[in-house]
mmCIF file of C-alpha atoms and ligand atoms in Angstrom:
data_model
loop_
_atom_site.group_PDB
_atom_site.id
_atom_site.type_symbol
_atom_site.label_atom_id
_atom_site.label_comp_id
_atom_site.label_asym_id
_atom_site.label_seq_id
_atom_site.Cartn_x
_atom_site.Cartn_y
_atom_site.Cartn_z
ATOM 1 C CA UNK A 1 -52.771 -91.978 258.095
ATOM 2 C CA UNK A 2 -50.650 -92.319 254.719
ATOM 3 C CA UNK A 3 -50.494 -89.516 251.851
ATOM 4 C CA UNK A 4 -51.195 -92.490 249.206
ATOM 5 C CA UNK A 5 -49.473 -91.931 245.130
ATOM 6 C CA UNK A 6 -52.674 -90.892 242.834
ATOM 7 C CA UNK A 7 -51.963 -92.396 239.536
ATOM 8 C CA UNK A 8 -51.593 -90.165 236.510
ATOM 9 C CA UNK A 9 -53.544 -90.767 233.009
ATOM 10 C CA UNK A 10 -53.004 -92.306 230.985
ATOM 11 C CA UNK A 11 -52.358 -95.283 233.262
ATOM 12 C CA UNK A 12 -54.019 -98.305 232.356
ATOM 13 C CA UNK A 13 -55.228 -99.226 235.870
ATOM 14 C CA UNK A 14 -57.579 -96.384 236.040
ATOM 15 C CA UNK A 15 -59.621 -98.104 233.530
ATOM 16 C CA UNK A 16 -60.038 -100.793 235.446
ATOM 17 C CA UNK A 17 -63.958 -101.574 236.873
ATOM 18 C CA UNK A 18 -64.394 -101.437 240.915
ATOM 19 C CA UNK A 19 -65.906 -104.418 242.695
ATOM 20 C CA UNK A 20 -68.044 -104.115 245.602
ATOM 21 C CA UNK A 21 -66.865 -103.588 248.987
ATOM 22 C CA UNK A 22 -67.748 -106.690 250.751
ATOM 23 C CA UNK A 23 -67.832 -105.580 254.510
ATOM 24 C CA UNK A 24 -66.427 -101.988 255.727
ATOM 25 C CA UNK A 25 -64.075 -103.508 258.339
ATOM 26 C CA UNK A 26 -61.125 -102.274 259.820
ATOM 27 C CA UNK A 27 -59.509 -102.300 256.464
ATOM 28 C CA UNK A 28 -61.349 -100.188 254.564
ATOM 29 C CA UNK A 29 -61.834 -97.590 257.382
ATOM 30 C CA UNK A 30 -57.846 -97.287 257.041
ATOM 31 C CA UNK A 31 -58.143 -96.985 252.919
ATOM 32 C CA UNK A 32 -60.978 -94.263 254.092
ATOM 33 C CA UNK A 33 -59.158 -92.319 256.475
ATOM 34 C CA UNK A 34 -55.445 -92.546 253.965
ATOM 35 C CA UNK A 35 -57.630 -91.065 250.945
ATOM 36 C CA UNK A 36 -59.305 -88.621 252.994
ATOM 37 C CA UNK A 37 -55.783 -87.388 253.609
ATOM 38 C CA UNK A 38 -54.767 -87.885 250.575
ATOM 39 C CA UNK A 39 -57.270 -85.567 248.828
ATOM 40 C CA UNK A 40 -56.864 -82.972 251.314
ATOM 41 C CA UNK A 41 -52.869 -82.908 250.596
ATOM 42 C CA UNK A 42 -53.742 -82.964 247.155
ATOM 43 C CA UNK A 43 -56.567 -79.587 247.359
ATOM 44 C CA UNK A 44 -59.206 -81.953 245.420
ATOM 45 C CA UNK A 45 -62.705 -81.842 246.186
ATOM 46 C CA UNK A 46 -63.102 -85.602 245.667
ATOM 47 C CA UNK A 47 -61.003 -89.104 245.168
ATOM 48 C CA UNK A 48 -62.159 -92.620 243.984
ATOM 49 C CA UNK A 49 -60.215 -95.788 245.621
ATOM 50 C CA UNK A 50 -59.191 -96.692 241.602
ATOM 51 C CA UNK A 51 -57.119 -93.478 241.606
ATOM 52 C CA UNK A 52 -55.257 -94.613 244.283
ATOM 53 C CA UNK A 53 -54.981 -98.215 242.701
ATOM 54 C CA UNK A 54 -57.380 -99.800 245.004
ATOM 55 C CA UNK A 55 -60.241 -101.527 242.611
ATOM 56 C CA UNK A 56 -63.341 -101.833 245.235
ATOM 57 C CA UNK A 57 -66.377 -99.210 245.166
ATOM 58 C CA UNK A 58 -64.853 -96.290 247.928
ATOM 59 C CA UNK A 59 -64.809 -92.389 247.104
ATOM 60 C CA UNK A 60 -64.547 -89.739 249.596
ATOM 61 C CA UNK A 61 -65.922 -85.647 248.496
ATOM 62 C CA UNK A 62 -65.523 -82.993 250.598
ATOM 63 C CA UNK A 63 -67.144 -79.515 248.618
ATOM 64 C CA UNK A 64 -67.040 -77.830 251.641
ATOM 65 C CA UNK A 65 -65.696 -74.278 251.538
ATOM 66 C CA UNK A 66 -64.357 -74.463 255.275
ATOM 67 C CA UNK A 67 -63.181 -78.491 253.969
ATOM 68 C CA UNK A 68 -64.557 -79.868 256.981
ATOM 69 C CA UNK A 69 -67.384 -82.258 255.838
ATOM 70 C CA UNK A 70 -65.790 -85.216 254.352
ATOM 71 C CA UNK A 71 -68.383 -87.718 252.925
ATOM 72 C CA UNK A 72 -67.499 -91.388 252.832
ATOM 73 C CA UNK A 73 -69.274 -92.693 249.851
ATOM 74 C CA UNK A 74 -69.069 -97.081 249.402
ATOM 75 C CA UNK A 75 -70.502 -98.865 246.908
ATOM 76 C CA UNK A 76 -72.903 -96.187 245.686
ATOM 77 C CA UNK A 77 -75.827 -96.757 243.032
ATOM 78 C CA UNK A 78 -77.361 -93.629 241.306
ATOM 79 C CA UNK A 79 -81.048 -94.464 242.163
ATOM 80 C CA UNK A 80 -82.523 -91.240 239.983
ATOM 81 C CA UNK A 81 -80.998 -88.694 237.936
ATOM 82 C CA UNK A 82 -82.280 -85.305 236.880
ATOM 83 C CA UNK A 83 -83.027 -85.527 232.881
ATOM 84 C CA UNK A 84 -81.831 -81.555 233.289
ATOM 85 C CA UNK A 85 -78.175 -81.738 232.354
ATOM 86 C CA UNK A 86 -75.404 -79.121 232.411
ATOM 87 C CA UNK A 87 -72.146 -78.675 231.048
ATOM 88 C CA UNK A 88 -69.529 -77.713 233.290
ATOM 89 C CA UNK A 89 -65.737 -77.333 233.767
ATOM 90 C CA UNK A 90 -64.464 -80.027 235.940
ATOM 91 C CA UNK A 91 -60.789 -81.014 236.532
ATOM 92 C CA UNK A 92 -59.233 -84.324 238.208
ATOM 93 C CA UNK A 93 -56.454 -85.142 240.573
ATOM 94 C CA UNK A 94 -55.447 -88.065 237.889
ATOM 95 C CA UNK A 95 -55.300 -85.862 234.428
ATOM 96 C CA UNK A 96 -52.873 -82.568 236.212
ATOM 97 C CA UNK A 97 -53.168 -78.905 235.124
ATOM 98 C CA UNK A 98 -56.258 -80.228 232.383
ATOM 99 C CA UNK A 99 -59.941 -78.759 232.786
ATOM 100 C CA UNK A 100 -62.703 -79.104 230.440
ATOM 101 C CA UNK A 101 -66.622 -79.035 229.974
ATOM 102 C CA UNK A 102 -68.166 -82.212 230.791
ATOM 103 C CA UNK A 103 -72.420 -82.669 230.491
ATOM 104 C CA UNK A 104 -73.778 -84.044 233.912
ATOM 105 C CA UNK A 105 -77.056 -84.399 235.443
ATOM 106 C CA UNK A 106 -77.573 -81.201 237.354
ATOM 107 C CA UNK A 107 -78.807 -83.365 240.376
ATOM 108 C CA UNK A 108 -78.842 -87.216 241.617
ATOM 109 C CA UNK A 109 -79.930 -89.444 244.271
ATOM 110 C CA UNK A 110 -77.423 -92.288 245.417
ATOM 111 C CA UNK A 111 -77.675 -95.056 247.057
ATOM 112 C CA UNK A 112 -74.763 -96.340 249.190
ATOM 113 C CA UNK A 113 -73.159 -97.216 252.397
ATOM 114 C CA UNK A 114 -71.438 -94.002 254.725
ATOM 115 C CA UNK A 115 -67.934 -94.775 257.109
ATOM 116 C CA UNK A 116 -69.612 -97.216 259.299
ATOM 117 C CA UNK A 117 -71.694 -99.077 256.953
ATOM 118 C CA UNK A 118 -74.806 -97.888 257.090
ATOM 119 C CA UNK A 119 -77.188 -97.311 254.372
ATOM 120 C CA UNK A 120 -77.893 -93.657 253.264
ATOM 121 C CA UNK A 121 -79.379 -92.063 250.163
ATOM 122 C CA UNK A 122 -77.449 -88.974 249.468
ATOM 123 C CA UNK A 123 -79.825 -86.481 247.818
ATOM 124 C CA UNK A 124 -77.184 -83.829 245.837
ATOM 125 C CA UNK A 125 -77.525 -80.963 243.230
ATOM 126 C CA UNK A 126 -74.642 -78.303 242.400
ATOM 127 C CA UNK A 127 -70.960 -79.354 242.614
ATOM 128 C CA UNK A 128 -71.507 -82.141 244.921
ATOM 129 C CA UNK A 129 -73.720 -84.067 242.211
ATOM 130 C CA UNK A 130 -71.103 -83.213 239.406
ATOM 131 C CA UNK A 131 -68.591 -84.436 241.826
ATOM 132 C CA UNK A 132 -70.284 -87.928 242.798
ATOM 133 C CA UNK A 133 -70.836 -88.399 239.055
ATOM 134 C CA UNK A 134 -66.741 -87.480 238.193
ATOM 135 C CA UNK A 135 -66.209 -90.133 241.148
ATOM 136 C CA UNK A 136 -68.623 -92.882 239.916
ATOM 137 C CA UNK A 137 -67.257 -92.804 236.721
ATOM 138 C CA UNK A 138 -63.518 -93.524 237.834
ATOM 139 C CA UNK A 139 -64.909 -96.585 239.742
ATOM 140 C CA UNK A 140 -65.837 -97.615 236.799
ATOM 141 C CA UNK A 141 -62.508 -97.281 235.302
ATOM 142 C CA UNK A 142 -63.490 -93.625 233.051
ATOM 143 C CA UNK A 143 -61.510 -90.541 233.100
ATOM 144 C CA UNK A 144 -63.504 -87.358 232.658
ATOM 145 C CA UNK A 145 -61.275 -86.716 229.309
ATOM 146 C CA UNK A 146 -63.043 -89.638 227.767
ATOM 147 C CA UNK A 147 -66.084 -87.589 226.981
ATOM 148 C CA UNK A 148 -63.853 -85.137 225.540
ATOM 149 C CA UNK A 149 -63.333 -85.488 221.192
ATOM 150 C CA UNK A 150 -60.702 -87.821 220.130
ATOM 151 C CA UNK A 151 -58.085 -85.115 219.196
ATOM 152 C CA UNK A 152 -58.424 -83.436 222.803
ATOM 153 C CA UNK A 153 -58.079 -86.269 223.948
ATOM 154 C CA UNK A 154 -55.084 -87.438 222.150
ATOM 155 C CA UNK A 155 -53.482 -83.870 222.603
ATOM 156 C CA UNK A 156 -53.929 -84.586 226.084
ATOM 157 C CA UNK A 157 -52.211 -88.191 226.651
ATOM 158 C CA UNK A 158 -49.362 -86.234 224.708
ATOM 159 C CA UNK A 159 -49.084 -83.926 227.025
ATOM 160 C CA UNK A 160 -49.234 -86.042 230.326
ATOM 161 C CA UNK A 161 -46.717 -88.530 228.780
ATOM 162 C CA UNK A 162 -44.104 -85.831 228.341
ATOM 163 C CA UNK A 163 -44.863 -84.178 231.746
ATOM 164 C CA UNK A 164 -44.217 -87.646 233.298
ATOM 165 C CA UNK A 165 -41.024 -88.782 231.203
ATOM 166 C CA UNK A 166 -39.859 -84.855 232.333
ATOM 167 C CA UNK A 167 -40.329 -85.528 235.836
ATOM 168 C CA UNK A 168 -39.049 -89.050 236.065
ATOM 169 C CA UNK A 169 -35.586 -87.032 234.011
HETATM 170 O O1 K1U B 1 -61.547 -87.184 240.978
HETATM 171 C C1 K1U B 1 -60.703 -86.338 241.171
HETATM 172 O O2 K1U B 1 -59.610 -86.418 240.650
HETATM 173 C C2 K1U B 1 -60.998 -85.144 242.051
HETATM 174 C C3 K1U B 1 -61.532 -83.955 241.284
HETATM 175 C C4 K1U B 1 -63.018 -83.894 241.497
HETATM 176 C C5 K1U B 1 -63.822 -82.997 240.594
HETATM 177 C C6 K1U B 1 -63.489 -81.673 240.383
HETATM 178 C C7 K1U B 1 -64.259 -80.878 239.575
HETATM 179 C C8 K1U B 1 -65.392 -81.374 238.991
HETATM 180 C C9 K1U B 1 -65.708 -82.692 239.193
HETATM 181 C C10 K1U B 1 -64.925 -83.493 240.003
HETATM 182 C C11 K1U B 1 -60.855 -82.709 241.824
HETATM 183 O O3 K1U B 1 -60.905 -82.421 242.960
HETATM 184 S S1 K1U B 1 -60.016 -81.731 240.668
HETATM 185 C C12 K1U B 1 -59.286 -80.401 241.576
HETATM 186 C C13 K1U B 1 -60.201 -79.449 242.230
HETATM 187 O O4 K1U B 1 -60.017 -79.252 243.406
HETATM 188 C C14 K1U B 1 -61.321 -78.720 241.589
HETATM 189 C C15 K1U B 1 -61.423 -78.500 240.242
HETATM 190 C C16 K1U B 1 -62.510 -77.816 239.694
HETATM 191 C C17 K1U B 1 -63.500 -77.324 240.512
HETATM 192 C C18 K1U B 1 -63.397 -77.525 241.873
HETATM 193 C C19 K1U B 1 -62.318 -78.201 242.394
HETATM 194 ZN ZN1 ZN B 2 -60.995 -87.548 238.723
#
């Protein structure tokens, strides 16, 4: 088990789009089990494979309070989402320190594979369907601040820049 680097926005590579995982073999069960630890280290609720620079369709959630029931999410497919939408603040392991209110479906069905490769259909509402949504989203290379207006968003980048030319000083 490795505590893998999480890149920081606004690094190019987390806009880049996910491709399907192919067959969950022996090397994606290690990318699974090193970015389960690695959200765990890093007190996040969630993590998609692009944040850790791996471009195939993997996330891992846990919103447990107790954070005991990781769920092993590959190549999901929302199937239905609720028209009912709600904004909320959400955060991200990639964009440090930054919260904001995003709009999300308040609940969704996806499709996708669990740890072993078996087909499931994960029913959520609450923070766990906020969360697959923030995850979904990365795999296809968006950051949460990009629903945010263009001067937030600028401010933002700012910000992150000089926090990472600080800490490389
Ligand atoms: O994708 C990520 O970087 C993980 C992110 C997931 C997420 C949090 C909040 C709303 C949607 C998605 C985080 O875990 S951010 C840090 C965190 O633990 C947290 C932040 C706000 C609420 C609950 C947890
Ligand atoms: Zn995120």
């Amino acid at each position: 088990m490795a505590i893998l680097p999480i890149l920081c926005y606004p690094d190019p590579r987390l806009h880049t789009v996910a491709r399907p995982v192919q067959a969950v073999d022996e090397r994606i069960r290690l990318l699974v089990s090193d970015m389960l630890a690695t959200m765990y280290d890093a007190h996040g609720i969630g993590l998609a494979a692009t944040q850790v620079d791996v471009h195939e369709r993997v996330i891992v959630i846990d919103v447990s309070e107790e954070r005991d029931q990781p769920l092993v999410v590959i190549n999901p497919e929302i199937v239905w989402a609720s028209a009912e939408k709600v904004v909320g603040d959400e955060g991200c392991l990639s964009v440090p320190g930054i919260y904001d209110g995003v709009e999300r479906s308040t609940a969704v069905h996806v499709r996708a594979l669990d740890g072993e490769g078996q087909p499931r259909t994960i029913e959520a509402d609450g923070l766990l369907a906020v969360c697959l949504q923030h995850e979904m989203d990365h795999l296809l290379g968006k950051v949460f601040v990009e629903y945010l207006s263009p001067l937030k968003r600028n401010r933002i980048k700012t910000k992150m820049v000089k926090a990472q030319r600080e800490a490389r000083a």
